[in-house]
Amino acid sequence: MAKLIIFSAPSGSGKSTIINYLLTQNLNLAFSISATSRPPRGTEKDGVEYFFLTPDEFRRRIANDEFLEYEEVYQDRFYGTLKEQVEKQLAAGQNVVFDVDVAISRNSMVSVLCLFSFSHLQWRNCANAWWGAEQMFPK
């Protein structure tokens, strides 16, 4: 069964260095390719470094609940993880690696990853630990 693996630490802490090393070790790992609304830089290619979307396309996909997580880091500058991409990688039997900055928003994949990874009871426990029961499950 494929797994979701999260590396979470502040920017500049070495997450990418560790992930890039692990990706070379024949561990059946695949990197989660993020989507962004920024234009490609240099030789970046759509579907390799990022999935490049317009801000309007990004908003449409948010409205259609197509993201595991997303964040608007600046006006019209979005970053996020498409559910479809991760589902394809998991269906192919790949262990999907995520590089997550510790500055996680309420739109975070943490609760969604718990949904993908655990039973309902475990998801509730994970969500409770992250946000607190009062915020996740108001009475």
PDB file of C-alpha atoms in Angstrom:
ATOM      1  CA  MET A   1       0.000   0.000   0.000  1.00  0.00           C
ATOM      2  CA  ALA A   2       1.402   3.386  -1.022  1.00  0.00           C
ATOM      3  CA  LYS A   3       2.129   5.959   1.657  1.00  0.00           C
ATOM      4  CA  LEU A   4       2.072   9.729   1.980  1.00  0.00           C
ATOM      5  CA  ILE A   5       5.297  11.077   3.481  1.00  0.00           C
ATOM      6  CA  ILE A   6       5.485  14.651   4.760  1.00  0.00           C
ATOM      7  CA  PHE A   7       8.687  16.579   5.366  1.00  0.00           C
ATOM      8  CA  SER A   8       7.773  19.708   7.285  1.00  0.00           C
ATOM      9  CA  ALA A   9      10.273  22.281   8.468  1.00  0.00           C
ATOM     10  CA  PRO A  10      11.019  25.999   7.997  1.00  0.00           C
ATOM     11  CA  SER A  11      12.278  27.296   4.660  1.00  0.00           C
ATOM     12  CA  GLY A  12      16.013  26.789   4.257  1.00  0.00           C
ATOM     13  CA  SER A  13      16.182  23.913   6.758  1.00  0.00           C
ATOM     14  CA  GLY A  14      17.252  21.281   4.225  1.00  0.00           C
ATOM     15  CA  LYS A  15      13.954  19.561   3.379  1.00  0.00           C
ATOM     16  CA  SER A  16      14.669  19.656  -0.348  1.00  0.00           C
ATOM     17  CA  THR A  17      18.202  18.351   0.113  1.00  0.00           C
ATOM     18  CA  ILE A  18      16.943  15.350   2.090  1.00  0.00           C
ATOM     19  CA  ILE A  19      14.063  14.698  -0.297  1.00  0.00           C
ATOM     20  CA  ASN A  20      16.268  14.941  -3.392  1.00  0.00           C
ATOM     21  CA  TYR A  21      18.706  12.464  -1.848  1.00  0.00           C
ATOM     22  CA  LEU A  22      15.928  10.013  -0.942  1.00  0.00           C
ATOM     23  CA  LEU A  23      14.474  10.233  -4.456  1.00  0.00           C
ATOM     24  CA  THR A  24      17.766   8.799  -5.803  1.00  0.00           C
ATOM     25  CA  GLN A  25      17.733   5.782  -3.453  1.00  0.00           C
ATOM     26  CA  ASN A  26      15.283   3.430  -5.260  1.00  0.00           C
ATOM     27  CA  LEU A  27      12.715   3.669  -2.468  1.00  0.00           C
ATOM     28  CA  ASN A  28       9.658   3.909  -4.746  1.00  0.00           C
ATOM     29  CA  LEU A  29       9.242   7.575  -3.864  1.00  0.00           C
ATOM     30  CA  ALA A  30       7.627  10.198  -6.052  1.00  0.00           C
ATOM     31  CA  PHE A  31       7.632  13.918  -5.349  1.00  0.00           C
ATOM     32  CA  SER A  32       4.296  15.679  -5.121  1.00  0.00           C
ATOM     33  CA  ILE A  33       4.253  18.277  -7.908  1.00  0.00           C
ATOM     34  CA  SER A  34       2.564  21.463  -6.736  1.00  0.00           C
ATOM     35  CA  ALA A  35       0.375  23.790  -8.748  1.00  0.00           C
ATOM     36  CA  THR A  36       1.064  27.519  -8.887  1.00  0.00           C
ATOM     37  CA  SER A  37      -0.409  30.598 -10.500  1.00  0.00           C
ATOM     38  CA  ARG A  38       2.987  32.198 -11.032  1.00  0.00           C
ATOM     39  CA  PRO A  39       4.555  32.089 -14.491  1.00  0.00           C
ATOM     40  CA  PRO A  40       7.322  29.548 -15.225  1.00  0.00           C
ATOM     41  CA  ARG A  41      10.892  30.659 -14.520  1.00  0.00           C
ATOM     42  CA  GLY A  42      13.811  29.871 -16.792  1.00  0.00           C
ATOM     43  CA  THR A  43      13.545  26.308 -18.101  1.00  0.00           C
ATOM     44  CA  GLU A  44      10.681  25.193 -15.813  1.00  0.00           C
ATOM     45  CA  LYS A  45       8.167  22.969 -17.589  1.00  0.00           C
ATOM     46  CA  ASP A  46       4.498  22.451 -16.831  1.00  0.00           C
ATOM     47  CA  GLY A  47       3.970  19.128 -15.046  1.00  0.00           C
ATOM     48  CA  VAL A  48       7.635  18.783 -14.090  1.00  0.00           C
ATOM     49  CA  GLU A  49       8.499  21.459 -11.527  1.00  0.00           C
ATOM     50  CA  TYR A  50       4.920  22.739 -11.166  1.00  0.00           C
ATOM     51  CA  PHE A  51       1.531  22.677 -12.805  1.00  0.00           C
ATOM     52  CA  PHE A  52       1.184  26.262 -14.029  1.00  0.00           C
ATOM     53  CA  LEU A  53      -2.348  27.672 -13.818  1.00  0.00           C
ATOM     54  CA  THR A  54      -3.805  31.128 -14.239  1.00  0.00           C
ATOM     55  CA  PRO A  55      -5.172  32.759 -11.070  1.00  0.00           C
ATOM     56  CA  ASP A  56      -8.714  32.307 -12.442  1.00  0.00           C
ATOM     57  CA  GLU A  57      -8.097  28.618 -13.181  1.00  0.00           C
ATOM     58  CA  PHE A  58      -6.664  28.196  -9.679  1.00  0.00           C
ATOM     59  CA  ARG A  59      -9.768  29.795  -8.131  1.00  0.00           C
ATOM     60  CA  ARG A  60     -12.068  27.623 -10.246  1.00  0.00           C
ATOM     61  CA  ARG A  61     -10.255  24.497  -9.060  1.00  0.00           C
ATOM     62  CA  ILE A  62     -10.471  25.683  -5.441  1.00  0.00           C
ATOM     63  CA  ALA A  63     -14.232  26.164  -5.887  1.00  0.00           C
ATOM     64  CA  ASN A  64     -14.450  22.635  -7.355  1.00  0.00           C
ATOM     65  CA  ASP A  65     -12.577  21.205  -4.323  1.00  0.00           C
ATOM     66  CA  GLU A  66      -9.720  19.906  -6.513  1.00  0.00           C
ATOM     67  CA  PHE A  67      -6.922  20.688  -4.025  1.00  0.00           C
ATOM     68  CA  LEU A  68      -5.623  18.762  -1.032  1.00  0.00           C
ATOM     69  CA  GLU A  69      -4.235  22.068   0.181  1.00  0.00           C
ATOM     70  CA  TYR A  70      -3.622  25.524  -1.199  1.00  0.00           C
ATOM     71  CA  GLU A  71      -2.541  28.952  -0.130  1.00  0.00           C
ATOM     72  CA  GLU A  72      -2.681  32.408  -1.687  1.00  0.00           C
ATOM     73  CA  VAL A  73       0.751  33.674  -0.619  1.00  0.00           C
ATOM     74  CA  TYR A  74       0.362  37.039  -2.379  1.00  0.00           C
ATOM     75  CA  GLN A  75      -2.545  38.524  -4.287  1.00  0.00           C
ATOM     76  CA  ASP A  76      -3.258  36.194  -7.262  1.00  0.00           C
ATOM     77  CA  ARG A  77      -0.161  34.093  -6.375  1.00  0.00           C
ATOM     78  CA  PHE A  78      -1.405  30.661  -5.362  1.00  0.00           C
ATOM     79  CA  TYR A  79       0.377  27.419  -4.517  1.00  0.00           C
ATOM     80  CA  GLY A  80      -1.307  24.092  -3.838  1.00  0.00           C
ATOM     81  CA  THR A  81      -1.442  20.325  -4.270  1.00  0.00           C
ATOM     82  CA  LEU A  82      -3.950  18.875  -6.717  1.00  0.00           C
ATOM     83  CA  LYS A  83      -5.861  15.827  -5.447  1.00  0.00           C
ATOM     84  CA  GLU A  84      -5.875  14.232  -8.898  1.00  0.00           C
ATOM     85  CA  GLN A  85      -2.079  14.240  -9.140  1.00  0.00           C
ATOM     86  CA  VAL A  86      -1.587  12.606  -5.747  1.00  0.00           C
ATOM     87  CA  GLU A  87      -4.347  10.072  -6.430  1.00  0.00           C
ATOM     88  CA  LYS A  88      -2.611   9.076  -9.708  1.00  0.00           C
ATOM     89  CA  GLN A  89       0.708   8.637  -7.910  1.00  0.00           C
ATOM     90  CA  LEU A  90      -0.883   6.544  -5.147  1.00  0.00           C
ATOM     91  CA  ALA A  91      -2.781   4.425  -7.699  1.00  0.00           C
ATOM     92  CA  ALA A  92       0.551   3.735  -9.409  1.00  0.00           C
ATOM     93  CA  GLY A  93       1.810   2.398  -6.076  1.00  0.00           C
ATOM     94  CA  GLN A  94       4.193   5.288  -5.493  1.00  0.00           C
ATOM     95  CA  ASN A  95       4.967   6.616  -2.018  1.00  0.00           C
ATOM     96  CA  VAL A  96       4.276  10.336  -2.384  1.00  0.00           C
ATOM     97  CA  VAL A  97       6.647  12.795  -0.703  1.00  0.00           C
ATOM     98  CA  PHE A  98       5.471  16.273   0.293  1.00  0.00           C
ATOM     99  CA  ASP A  99       7.687  19.256   1.095  1.00  0.00           C
ATOM    100  CA  VAL A 100       5.600  21.357   3.479  1.00  0.00           C
ATOM    101  CA  ASP A 101       6.699  24.622   5.047  1.00  0.00           C
ATOM    102  CA  VAL A 102       5.824  24.946   8.720  1.00  0.00           C
ATOM    103  CA  ALA A 103       3.772  28.062   7.989  1.00  0.00           C
ATOM    104  CA  ILE A 104       0.653  25.992   7.205  1.00  0.00           C
ATOM    105  CA  SER A 105      -2.680  27.691   6.725  1.00  0.00           C
ATOM    106  CA  ARG A 106      -6.229  26.608   7.540  1.00  0.00           C
ATOM    107  CA  ASN A 107      -6.298  25.323   3.937  1.00  0.00           C
ATOM    108  CA  SER A 108      -3.614  22.861   4.943  1.00  0.00           C
ATOM    109  CA  MET A 109      -3.210  19.301   3.781  1.00  0.00           C
ATOM    110  CA  VAL A 110      -2.692  18.092   7.344  1.00  0.00           C
ATOM    111  CA  SER A 111      -6.327  17.204   7.936  1.00  0.00           C
ATOM    112  CA  VAL A 112      -6.715  15.882   4.394  1.00  0.00           C
ATOM    113  CA  LEU A 113      -3.660  13.687   4.753  1.00  0.00           C
ATOM    114  CA  CYS A 114      -5.188  12.281   7.897  1.00  0.00           C
ATOM    115  CA  LEU A 115      -8.310  11.504   5.884  1.00  0.00           C
ATOM    116  CA  PHE A 116      -6.282   9.667   3.249  1.00  0.00           C
ATOM    117  CA  SER A 117      -4.178   7.827   5.783  1.00  0.00           C
ATOM    118  CA  PHE A 118      -6.362   6.843   8.700  1.00  0.00           C
ATOM    119  CA  SER A 119      -9.757   5.562   9.711  1.00  0.00           C
ATOM    120  CA  HIS A 120     -12.435   8.107  10.582  1.00  0.00           C
ATOM    121  CA  LEU A 121     -11.682   7.873  14.304  1.00  0.00           C
ATOM    122  CA  GLN A 122      -7.966   8.385  13.734  1.00  0.00           C
ATOM    123  CA  TRP A 123      -8.710  11.328  11.413  1.00  0.00           C
ATOM    124  CA  ARG A 124     -10.797  12.959  14.134  1.00  0.00           C
ATOM    125  CA  ASN A 125      -7.943  12.485  16.593  1.00  0.00           C
ATOM    126  CA  CYS A 126      -5.425  13.944  14.117  1.00  0.00           C
ATOM    127  CA  ALA A 127      -7.671  16.919  13.327  1.00  0.00           C
ATOM    128  CA  ASN A 128      -8.372  17.479  17.019  1.00  0.00           C
ATOM    129  CA  ALA A 129      -4.659  17.503  17.768  1.00  0.00           C
ATOM    130  CA  TRP A 130      -3.969  19.968  14.954  1.00  0.00           C
ATOM    131  CA  TRP A 131      -6.783  22.506  15.318  1.00  0.00           C
ATOM    132  CA  GLY A 132      -8.588  21.495  18.488  1.00  0.00           C
ATOM    133  CA  ALA A 133     -11.947  19.832  18.820  1.00  0.00           C
ATOM    134  CA  GLU A 134     -13.825  23.102  19.277  1.00  0.00           C
ATOM    135  CA  GLN A 135     -12.731  24.405  15.853  1.00  0.00           C
ATOM    136  CA  MET A 136     -13.100  21.154  13.918  1.00  0.00           C
ATOM    137  CA  PHE A 137     -16.259  19.766  15.508  1.00  0.00           C
ATOM    138  CA  PRO A 138     -18.319  22.566  17.080  1.00  0.00           C
ATOM    139  CA  LYS A 139     -21.277  21.425  19.181  1.00  0.00           C
TER     140      LYS A 139
END
